[in-house]
mmCIF file of C-alpha atoms in Angstrom:
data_model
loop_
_atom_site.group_PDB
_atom_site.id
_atom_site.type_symbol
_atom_site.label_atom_id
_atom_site.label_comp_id
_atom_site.label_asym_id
_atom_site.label_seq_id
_atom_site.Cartn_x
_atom_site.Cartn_y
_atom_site.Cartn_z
ATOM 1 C CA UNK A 1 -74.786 165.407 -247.789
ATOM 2 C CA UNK A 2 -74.461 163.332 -244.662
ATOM 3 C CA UNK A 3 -73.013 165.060 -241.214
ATOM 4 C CA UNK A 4 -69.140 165.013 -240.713
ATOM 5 C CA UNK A 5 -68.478 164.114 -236.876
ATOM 6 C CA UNK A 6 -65.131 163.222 -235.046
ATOM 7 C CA UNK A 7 -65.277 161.931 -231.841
ATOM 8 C CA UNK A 8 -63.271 163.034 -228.597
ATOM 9 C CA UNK A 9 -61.835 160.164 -226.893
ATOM 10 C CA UNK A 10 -59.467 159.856 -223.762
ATOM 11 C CA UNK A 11 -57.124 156.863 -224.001
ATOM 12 C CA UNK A 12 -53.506 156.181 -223.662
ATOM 13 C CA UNK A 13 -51.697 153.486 -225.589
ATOM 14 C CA UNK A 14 -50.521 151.176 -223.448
ATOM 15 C CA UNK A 15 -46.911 150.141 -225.503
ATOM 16 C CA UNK A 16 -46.017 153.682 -225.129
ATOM 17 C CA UNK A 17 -46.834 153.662 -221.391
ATOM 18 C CA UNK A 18 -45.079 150.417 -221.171
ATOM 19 C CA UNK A 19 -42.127 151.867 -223.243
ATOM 20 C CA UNK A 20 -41.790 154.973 -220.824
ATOM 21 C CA UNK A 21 -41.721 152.260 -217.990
ATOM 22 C CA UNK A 22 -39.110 150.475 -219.307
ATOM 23 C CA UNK A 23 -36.807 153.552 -220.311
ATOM 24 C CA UNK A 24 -37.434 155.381 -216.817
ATOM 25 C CA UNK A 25 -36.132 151.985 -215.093
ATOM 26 C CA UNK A 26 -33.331 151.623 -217.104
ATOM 27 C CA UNK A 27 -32.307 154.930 -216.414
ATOM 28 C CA UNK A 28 -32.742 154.825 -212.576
ATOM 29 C CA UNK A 29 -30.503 151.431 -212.759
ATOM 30 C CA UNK A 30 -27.936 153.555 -214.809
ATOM 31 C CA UNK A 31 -27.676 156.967 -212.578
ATOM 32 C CA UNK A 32 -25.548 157.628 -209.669
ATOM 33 C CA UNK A 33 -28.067 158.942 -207.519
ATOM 34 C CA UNK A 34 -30.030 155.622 -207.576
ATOM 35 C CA UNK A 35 -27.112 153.065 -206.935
ATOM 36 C CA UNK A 36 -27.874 151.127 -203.736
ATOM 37 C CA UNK A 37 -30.786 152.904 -202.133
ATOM 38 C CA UNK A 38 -33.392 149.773 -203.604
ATOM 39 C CA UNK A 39 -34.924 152.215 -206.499
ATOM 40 C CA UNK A 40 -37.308 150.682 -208.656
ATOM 41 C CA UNK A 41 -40.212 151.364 -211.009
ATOM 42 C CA UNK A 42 -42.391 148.268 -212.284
ATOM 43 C CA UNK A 43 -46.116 147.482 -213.170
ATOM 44 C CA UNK A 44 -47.983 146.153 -210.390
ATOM 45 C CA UNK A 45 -51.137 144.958 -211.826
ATOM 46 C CA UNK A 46 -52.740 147.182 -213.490
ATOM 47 C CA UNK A 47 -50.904 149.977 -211.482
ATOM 48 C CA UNK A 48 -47.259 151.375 -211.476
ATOM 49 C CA UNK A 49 -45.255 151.140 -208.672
ATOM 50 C CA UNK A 50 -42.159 153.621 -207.251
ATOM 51 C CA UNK A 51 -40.346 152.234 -204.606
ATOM 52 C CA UNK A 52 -36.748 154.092 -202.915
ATOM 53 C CA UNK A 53 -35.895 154.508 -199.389
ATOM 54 C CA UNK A 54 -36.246 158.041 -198.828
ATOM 55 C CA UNK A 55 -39.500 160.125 -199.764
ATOM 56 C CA UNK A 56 -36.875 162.455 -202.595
ATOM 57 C CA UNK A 57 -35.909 159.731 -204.236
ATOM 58 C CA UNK A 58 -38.721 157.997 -204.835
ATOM 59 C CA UNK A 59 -40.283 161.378 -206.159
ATOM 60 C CA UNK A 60 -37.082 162.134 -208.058
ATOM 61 C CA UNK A 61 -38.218 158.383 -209.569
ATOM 62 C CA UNK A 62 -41.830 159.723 -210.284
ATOM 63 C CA UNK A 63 -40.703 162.775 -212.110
ATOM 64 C CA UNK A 64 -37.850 160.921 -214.222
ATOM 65 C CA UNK A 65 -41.413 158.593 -215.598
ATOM 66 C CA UNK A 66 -43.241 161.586 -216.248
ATOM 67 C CA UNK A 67 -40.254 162.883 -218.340
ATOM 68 C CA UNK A 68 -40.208 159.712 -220.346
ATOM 69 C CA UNK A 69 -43.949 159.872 -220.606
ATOM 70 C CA UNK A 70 -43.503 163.484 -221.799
ATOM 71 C CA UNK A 71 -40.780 162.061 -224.308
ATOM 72 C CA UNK A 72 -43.256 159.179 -225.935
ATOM 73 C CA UNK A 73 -46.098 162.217 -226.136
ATOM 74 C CA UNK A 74 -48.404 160.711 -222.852
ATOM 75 C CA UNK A 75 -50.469 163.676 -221.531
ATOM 76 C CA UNK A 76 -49.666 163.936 -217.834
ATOM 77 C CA UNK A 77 -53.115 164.531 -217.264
ATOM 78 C CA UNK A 78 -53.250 161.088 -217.565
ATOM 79 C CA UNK A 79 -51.458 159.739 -214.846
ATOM 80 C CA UNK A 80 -52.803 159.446 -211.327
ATOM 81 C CA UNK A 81 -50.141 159.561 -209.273
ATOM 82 C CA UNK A 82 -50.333 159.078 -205.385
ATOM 83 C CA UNK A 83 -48.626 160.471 -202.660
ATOM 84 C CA UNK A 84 -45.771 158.511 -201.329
ATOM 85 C CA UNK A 85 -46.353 156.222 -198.549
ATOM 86 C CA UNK A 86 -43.901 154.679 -195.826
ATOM 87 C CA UNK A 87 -44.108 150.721 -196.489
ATOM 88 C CA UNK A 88 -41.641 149.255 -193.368
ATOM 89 C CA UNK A 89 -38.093 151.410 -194.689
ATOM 90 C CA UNK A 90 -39.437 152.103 -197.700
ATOM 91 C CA UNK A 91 -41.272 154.799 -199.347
ATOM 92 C CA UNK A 92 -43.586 153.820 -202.250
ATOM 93 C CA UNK A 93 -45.680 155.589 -204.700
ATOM 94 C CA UNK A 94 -49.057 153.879 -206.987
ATOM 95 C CA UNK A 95 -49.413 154.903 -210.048
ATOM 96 C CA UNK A 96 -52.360 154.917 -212.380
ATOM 97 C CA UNK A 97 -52.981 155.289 -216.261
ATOM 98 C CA UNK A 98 -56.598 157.515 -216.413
ATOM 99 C CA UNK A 99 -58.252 155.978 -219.323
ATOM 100 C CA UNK A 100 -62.121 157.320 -220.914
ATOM 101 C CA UNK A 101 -63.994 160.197 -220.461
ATOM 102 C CA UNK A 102 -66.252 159.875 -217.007
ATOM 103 C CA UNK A 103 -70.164 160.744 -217.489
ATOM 104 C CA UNK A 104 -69.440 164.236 -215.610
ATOM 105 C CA UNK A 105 -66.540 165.402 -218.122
ATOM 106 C CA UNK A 106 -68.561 164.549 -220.970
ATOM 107 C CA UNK A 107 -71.114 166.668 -219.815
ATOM 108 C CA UNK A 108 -68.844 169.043 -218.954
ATOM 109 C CA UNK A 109 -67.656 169.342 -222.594
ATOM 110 C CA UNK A 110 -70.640 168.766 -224.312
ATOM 111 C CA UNK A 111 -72.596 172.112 -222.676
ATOM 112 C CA UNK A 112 -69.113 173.841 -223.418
ATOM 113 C CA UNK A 113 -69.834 172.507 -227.290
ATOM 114 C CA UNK A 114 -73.087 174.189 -226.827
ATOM 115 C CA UNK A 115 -72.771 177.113 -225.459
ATOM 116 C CA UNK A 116 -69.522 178.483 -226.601
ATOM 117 C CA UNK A 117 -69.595 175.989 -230.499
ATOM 118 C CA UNK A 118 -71.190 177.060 -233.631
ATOM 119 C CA UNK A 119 -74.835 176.512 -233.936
ATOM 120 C CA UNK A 120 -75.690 173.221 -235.457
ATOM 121 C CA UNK A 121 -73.043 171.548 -233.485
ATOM 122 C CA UNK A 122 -74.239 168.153 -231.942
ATOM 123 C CA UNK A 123 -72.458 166.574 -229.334
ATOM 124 C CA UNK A 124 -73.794 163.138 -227.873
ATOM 125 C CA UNK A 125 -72.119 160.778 -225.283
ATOM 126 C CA UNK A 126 -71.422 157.435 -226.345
ATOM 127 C CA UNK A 127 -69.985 155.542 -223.535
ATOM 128 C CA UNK A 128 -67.054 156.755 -222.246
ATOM 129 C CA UNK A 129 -66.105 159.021 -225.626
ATOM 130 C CA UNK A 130 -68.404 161.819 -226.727
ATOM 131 C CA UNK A 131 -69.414 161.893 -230.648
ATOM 132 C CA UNK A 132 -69.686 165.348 -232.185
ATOM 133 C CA UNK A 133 -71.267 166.285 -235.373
ATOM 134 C CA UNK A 134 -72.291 168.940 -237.501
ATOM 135 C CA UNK A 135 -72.992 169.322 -241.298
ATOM 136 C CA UNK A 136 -69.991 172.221 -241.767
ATOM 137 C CA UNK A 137 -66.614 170.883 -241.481
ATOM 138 C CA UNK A 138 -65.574 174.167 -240.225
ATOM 139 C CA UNK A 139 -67.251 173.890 -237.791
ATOM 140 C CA UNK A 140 -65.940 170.859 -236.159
ATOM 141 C CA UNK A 141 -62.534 172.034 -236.289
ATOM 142 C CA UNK A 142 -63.550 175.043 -234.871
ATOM 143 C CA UNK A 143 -64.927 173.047 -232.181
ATOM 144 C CA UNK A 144 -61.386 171.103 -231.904
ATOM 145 C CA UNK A 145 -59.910 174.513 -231.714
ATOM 146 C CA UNK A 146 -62.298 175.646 -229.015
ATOM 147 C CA UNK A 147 -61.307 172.381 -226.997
ATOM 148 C CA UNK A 148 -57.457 172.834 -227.184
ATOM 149 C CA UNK A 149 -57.726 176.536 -225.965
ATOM 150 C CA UNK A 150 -59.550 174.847 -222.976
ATOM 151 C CA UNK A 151 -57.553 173.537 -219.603
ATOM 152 C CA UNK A 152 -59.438 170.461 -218.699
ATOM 153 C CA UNK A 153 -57.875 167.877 -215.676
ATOM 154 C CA UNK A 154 -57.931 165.134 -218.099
ATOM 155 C CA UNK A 155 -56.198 164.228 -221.579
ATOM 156 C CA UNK A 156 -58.439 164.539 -224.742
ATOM 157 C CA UNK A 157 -57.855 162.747 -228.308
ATOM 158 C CA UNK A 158 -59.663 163.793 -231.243
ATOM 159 C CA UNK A 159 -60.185 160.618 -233.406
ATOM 160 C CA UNK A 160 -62.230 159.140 -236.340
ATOM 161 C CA UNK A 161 -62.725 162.750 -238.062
ATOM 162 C CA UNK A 162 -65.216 162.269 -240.867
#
């Protein structure tokens, strides 16, 4: 019989991002707190950008996103969020969407599949995803298991299980 293998990706889905975006600055339109102070939230590029004229408000705009992120199931792990920055009278925050696994990570949790995984376990970097495989099934969900109990700085996906 042929290997099973699943691969461990980290990507976000960009309508859902989009979607948060577009509830979080409907919201801010809507609430009291936000009425005439020049809140906004809006893609810039390929980046996301906060803008309010005092430094709480513009965070209070940054945590109502993440909520709606939260709400659409977005890891936080995958947004890069600046600190806010004084633009003239207004403060601003850039906002990125962290997509892909960088070479270091993968390595990261490939020696974690190998030293803490079953025996047997393979795990090879493809790119920016990481391909693991192993003959037990078992085994690769106790790998998935051994992932999820981890705290890593970045968002994982577990796709293509086979």
């Amino acid at each position: 019989m042929a290997d099973s293998s699943f691969d461990i990706v980290s990507k976000v889905e960009r309508q859902e991002v989009d979607n948060a975006l577009n509830q979080a600055a409907k919201e801010i339109s809507q609430r009291y707190d936000f009425k005439n102070v020049g809140a906004s939230i809006s893609w810039s590029g390929e980046k996301i950008l906060m803008e309010a004229n005092s430094e709480e408000r513009v965070k209070a705009i940054l945590d109502v996103f993440q909520s709606k992120l939260i709400k659409r199931g977005i890891s936080l792990k995958a947004l890069d969020a600046g600190e806010p920055q004084l633009s003239g009278k207004e403060y601003k925050i850039f906002a990125s969407i962290e997509e892909g696994i960088s070479q270091d990570n993968a390595k990261k949790v490939a020696k974690i599949i190998r030293d803490e995984g079953p025996k047997g376990v393979k795990a090879q970097v493809q790119g920016d995803e990481l391909r693991v495989s192993s003959k037990s099934r078992d085994d690769l969900q106790s790998i998935i298991a051994l992932l999820k109990g981890k705290d890593f700085d970045f968002a994982l996906q577990y796709v293509n299980y086979r």
